[in-house]
Coordinates of N, CA and C in Angstrom, one line a residue:
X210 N -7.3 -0.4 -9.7 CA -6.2 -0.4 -10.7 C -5.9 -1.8 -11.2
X211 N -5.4 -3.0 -10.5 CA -5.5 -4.1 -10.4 C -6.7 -4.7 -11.6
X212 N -7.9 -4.3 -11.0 CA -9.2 -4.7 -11.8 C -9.4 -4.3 -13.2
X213 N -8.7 -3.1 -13.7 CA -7.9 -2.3 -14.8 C -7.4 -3.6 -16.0
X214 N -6.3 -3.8 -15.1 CA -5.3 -4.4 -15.8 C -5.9 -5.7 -15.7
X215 N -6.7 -6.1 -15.1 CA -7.0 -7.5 -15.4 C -8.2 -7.7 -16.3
X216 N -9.1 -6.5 -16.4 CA -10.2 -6.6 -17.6 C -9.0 -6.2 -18.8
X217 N -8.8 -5.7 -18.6 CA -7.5 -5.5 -20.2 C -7.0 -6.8 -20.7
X218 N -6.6 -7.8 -19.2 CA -5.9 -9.0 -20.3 C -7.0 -10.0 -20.7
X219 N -8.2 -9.7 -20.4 CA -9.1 -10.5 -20.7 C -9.4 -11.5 -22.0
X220 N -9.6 -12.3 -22.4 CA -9.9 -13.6 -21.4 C -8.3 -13.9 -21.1
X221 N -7.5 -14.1 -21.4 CA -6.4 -14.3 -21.1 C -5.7 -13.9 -19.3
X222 N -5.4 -14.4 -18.4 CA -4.5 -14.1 -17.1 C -3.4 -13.4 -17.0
X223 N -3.2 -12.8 -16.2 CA -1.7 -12.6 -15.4 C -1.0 -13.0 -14.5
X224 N 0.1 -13.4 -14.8 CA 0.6 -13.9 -13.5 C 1.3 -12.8 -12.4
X225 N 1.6 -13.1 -11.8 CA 2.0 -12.5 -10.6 C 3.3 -10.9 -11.1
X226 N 4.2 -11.8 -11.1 CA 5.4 -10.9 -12.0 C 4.4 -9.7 -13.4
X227 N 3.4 -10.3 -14.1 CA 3.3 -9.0 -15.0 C 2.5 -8.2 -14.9
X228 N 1.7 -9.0 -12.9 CA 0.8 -7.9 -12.6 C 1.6 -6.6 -12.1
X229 N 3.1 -7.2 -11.3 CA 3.7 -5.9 -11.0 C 4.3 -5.4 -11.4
X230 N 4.9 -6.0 -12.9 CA 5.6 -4.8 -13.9 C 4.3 -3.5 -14.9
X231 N 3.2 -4.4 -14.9 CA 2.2 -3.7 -15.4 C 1.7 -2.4 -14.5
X232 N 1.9 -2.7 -13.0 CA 1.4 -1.7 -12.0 C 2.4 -0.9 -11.4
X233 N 3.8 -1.1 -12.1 CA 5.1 -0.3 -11.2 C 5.1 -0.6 -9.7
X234 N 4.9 -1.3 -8.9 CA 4.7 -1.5 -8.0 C 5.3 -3.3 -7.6
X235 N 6.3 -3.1 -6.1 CA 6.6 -4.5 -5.7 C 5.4 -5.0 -5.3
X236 N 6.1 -6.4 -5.4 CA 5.0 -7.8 -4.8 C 4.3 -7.8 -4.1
X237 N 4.5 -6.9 -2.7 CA 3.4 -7.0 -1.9 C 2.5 -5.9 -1.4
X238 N 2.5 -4.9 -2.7 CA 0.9 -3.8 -2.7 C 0.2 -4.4 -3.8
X239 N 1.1 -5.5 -4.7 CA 0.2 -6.1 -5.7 C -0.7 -7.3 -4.8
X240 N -0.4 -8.0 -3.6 CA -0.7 -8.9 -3.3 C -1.7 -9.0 -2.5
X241 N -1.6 -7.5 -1.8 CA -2.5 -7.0 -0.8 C -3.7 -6.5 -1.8
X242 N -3.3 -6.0 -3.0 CA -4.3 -5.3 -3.7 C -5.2 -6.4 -4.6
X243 N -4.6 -7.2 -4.3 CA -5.0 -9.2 -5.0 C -6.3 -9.3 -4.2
X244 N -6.2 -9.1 -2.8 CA -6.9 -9.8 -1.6 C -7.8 -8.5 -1.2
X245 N -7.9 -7.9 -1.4 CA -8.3 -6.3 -1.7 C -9.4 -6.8 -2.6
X246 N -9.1 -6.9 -3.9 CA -9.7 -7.1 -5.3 C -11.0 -7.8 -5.3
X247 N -10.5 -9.1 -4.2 CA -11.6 -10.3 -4.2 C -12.6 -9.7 -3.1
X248 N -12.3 -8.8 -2.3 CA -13.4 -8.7 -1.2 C -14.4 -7.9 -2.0
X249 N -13.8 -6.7 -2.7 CA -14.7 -5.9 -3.4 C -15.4 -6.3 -4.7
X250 N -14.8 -7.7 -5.5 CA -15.3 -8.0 -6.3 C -16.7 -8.9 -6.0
X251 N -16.7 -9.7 -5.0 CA -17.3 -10.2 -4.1 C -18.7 -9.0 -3.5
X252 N -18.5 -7.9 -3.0 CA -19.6 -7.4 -2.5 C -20.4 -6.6 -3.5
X253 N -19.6 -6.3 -4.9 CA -20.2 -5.8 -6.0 C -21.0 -6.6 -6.9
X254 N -20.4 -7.6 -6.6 CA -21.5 -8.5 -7.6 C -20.4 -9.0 -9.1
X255 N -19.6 -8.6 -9.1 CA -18.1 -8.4 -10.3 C -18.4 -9.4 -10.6
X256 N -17.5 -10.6 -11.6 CA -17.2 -11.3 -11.7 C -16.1 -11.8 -10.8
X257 N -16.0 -13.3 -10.4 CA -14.5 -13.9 -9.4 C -13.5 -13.4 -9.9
X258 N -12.4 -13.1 -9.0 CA -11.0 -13.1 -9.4 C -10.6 -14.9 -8.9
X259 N -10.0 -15.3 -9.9 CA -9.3 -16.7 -9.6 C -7.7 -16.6 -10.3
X260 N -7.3 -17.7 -9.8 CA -5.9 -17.6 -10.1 C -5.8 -19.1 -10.5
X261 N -5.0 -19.5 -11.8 CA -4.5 -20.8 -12.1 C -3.3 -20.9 -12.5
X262 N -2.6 -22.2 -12.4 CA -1.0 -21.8 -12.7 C -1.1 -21.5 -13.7
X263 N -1.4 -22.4 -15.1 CA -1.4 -22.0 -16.5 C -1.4 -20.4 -16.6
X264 N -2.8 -19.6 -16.0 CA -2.8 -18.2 -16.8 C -2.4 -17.4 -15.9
X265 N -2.5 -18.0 -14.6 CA -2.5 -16.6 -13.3 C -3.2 -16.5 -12.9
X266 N -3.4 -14.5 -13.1 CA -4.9 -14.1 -12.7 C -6.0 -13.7 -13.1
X267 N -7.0 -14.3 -13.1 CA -8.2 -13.7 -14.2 C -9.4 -13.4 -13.5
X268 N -10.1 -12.2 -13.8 CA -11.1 -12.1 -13.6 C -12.8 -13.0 -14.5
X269 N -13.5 -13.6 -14.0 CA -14.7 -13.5 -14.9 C -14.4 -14.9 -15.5
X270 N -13.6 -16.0 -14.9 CA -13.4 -17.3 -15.5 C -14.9 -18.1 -15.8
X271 N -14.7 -19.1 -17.1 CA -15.7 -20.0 -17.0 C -15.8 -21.0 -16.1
X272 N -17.3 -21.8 -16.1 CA -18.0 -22.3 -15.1 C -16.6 -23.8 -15.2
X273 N -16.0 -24.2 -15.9 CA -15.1 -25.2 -15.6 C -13.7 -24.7 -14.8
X274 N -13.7 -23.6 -15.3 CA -12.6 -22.9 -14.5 C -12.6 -22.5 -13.1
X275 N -13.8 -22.0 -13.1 CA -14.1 -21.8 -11.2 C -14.2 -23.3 -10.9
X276 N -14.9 -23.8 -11.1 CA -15.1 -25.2 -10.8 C -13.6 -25.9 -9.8
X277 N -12.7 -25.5 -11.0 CA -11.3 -26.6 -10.8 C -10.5 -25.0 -9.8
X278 N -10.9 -24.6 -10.1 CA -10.2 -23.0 -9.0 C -10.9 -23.6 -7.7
X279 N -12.2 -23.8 -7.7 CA -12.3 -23.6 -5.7 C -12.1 -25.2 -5.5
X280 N -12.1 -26.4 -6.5 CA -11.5 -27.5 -5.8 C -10.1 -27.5 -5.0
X281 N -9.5 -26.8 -6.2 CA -8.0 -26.6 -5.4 C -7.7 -25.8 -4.3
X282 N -8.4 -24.6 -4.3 CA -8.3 -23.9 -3.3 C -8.7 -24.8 -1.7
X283 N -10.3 -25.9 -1.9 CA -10.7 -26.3 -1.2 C -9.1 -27.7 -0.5
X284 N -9.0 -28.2 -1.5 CA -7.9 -28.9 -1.6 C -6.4 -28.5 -0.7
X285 N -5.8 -27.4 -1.1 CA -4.9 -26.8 -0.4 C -5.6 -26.4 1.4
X286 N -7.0 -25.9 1.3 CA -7.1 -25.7 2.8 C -6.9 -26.9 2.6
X287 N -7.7 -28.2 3.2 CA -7.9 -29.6 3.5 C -6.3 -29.8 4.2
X288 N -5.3 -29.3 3.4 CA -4.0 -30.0 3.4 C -3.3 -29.3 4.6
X289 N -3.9 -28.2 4.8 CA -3.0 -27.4 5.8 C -4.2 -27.7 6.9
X290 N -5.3 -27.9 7.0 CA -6.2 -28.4 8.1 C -5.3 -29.6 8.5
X291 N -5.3 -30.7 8.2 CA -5.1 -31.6 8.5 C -3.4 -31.3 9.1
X292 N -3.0 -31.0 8.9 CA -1.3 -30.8 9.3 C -1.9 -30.0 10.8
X293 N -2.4 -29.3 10.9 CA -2.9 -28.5 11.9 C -3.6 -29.7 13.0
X294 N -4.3 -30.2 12.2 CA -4.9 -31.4 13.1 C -4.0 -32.4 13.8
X295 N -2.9 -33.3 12.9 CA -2.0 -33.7 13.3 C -1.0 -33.5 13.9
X296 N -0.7 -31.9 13.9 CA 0.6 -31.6 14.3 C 0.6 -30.9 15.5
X297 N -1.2 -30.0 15.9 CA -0.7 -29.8 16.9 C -1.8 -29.9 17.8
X298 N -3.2 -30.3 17.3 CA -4.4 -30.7 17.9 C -4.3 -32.4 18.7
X299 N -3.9 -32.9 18.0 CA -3.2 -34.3 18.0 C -2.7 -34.7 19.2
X300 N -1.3 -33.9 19.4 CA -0.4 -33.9 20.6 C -1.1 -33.3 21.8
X301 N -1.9 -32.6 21.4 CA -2.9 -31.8 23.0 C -3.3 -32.6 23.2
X302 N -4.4 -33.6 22.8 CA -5.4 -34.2 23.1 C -4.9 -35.5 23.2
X303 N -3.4 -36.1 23.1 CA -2.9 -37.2 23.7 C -2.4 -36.7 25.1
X304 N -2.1 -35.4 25.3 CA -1.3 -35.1 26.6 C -2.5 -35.3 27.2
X305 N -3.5 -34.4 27.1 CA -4.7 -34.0 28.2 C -5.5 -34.5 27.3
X306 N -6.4 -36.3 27.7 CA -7.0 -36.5 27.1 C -8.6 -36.4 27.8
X307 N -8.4 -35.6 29.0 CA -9.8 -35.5 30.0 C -9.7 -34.3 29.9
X308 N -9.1 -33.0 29.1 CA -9.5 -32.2 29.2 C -10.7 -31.5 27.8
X309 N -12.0 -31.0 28.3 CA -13.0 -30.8 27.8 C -13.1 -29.8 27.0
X310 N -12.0 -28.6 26.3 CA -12.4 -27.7 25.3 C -11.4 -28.8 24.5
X311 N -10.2 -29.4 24.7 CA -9.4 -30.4 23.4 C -10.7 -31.7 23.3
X312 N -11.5 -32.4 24.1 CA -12.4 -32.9 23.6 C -13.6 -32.4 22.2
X313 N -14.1 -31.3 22.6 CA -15.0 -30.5 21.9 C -14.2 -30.0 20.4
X314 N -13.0 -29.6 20.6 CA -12.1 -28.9 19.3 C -11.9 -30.3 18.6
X315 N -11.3 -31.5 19.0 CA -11.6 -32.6 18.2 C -12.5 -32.9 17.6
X316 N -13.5 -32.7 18.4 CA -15.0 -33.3 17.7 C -15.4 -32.6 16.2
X317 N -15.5 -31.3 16.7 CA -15.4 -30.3 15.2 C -14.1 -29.7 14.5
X318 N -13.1 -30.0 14.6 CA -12.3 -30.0 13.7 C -12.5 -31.5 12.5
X319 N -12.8 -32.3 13.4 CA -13.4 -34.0 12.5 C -14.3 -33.5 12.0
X320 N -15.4 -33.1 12.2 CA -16.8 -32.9 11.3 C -16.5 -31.4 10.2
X321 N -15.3 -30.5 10.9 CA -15.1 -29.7 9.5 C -13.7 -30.3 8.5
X322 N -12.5 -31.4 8.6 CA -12.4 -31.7 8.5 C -13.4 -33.3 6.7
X323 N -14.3 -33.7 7.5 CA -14.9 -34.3 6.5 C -15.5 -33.9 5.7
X324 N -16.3 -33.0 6.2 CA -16.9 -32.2 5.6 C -15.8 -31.1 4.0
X325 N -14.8 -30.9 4.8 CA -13.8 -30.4 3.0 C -13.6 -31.4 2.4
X326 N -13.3 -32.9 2.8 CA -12.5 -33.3 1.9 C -14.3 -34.3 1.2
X327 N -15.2 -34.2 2.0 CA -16.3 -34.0 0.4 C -16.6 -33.0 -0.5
X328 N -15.8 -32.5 0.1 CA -16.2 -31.1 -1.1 C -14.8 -31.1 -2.3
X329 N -14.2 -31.7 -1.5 CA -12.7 -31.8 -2.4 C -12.5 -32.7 -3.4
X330 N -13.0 -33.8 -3.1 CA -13.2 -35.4 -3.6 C -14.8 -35.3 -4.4
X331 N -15.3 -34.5 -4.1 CA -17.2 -34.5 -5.1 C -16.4 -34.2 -6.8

C-alpha cells in the first residue's frame, strides 16, 4: 500500500505526516510498513526507497540522490558508532584492560569504525 502511494507521488516525496494521512493510519504501521517497504523492495529488484529532508519519501531516486541518501545514512551510523565506542566500549576497556574479548572488540570496532568514516568522507 505504502509502495501505492509512493509511486503515485512520483517523482516528487512524502513526508512522513502525508504518508499517514494518505494511508488512514498512525505513525507507527506507517513506519513499520517504511522498513517493511525497503526489505521487499530490496529482494524484488524495485527501485530504493530513500528518504531526504527536502521531499521525504521517495521511491526510484536519481543516481545523485542515492548518492547523498547513503552518505548520510552512512554518516548518522558513524555518529552513533562512535558514541557507542566512547561511551561504553571505552570505559570497559580502561576498567579491564587485560581482559581479551574488550581487547579483540576494540580492535574491530577500530577497523569498522575507519572503515565508515571512508565511506563517509569519499
Amino acid at each position: 500500500m505504502l509502495r501505492f502511494v509512493l509511486s503515485e507521488a512520483r517523482p516528487a516525496g512524502l513526508v512522513s505526516h502525508q504518508l499517514v494521512r494518505a494511508r488512514g493510519l498512525s505513525s507507527h504501521p506507517v513506519r513499520s510498513g517504511l522498513a517493511a517497504l525497503k526489505d521487499e523492495t530490496a529482494s524484488k529488484g524495485w527501485p530504493p526507497l530513500v528518504r531526504t529532508r527536502a521531499d521525504g519519501y521517495q521511491l526510484g531516486a536519481e543516481r545523485a540522490v542515492l548518492k547523498a541518501y547513503e552518505r548520510q545514512v552512512v554518516s548518522a551510523k558513524l555518529t552513533r558508532f562512535r558514541r557507542f565506542i566512547t561511551g561504553t566500549v571505552a570505559p570497559h576497556a580502561a576498567a579491564h584492560p587485560g581482559d581479551k574479548w574488550v581487547r579483540h572488540i576494540v580492535a574491530q570496532l577500530n577497523s569498522i569504525e575507519s572503515t565508515l568514516d571512508l565511506i563517509a568522507s569519499a
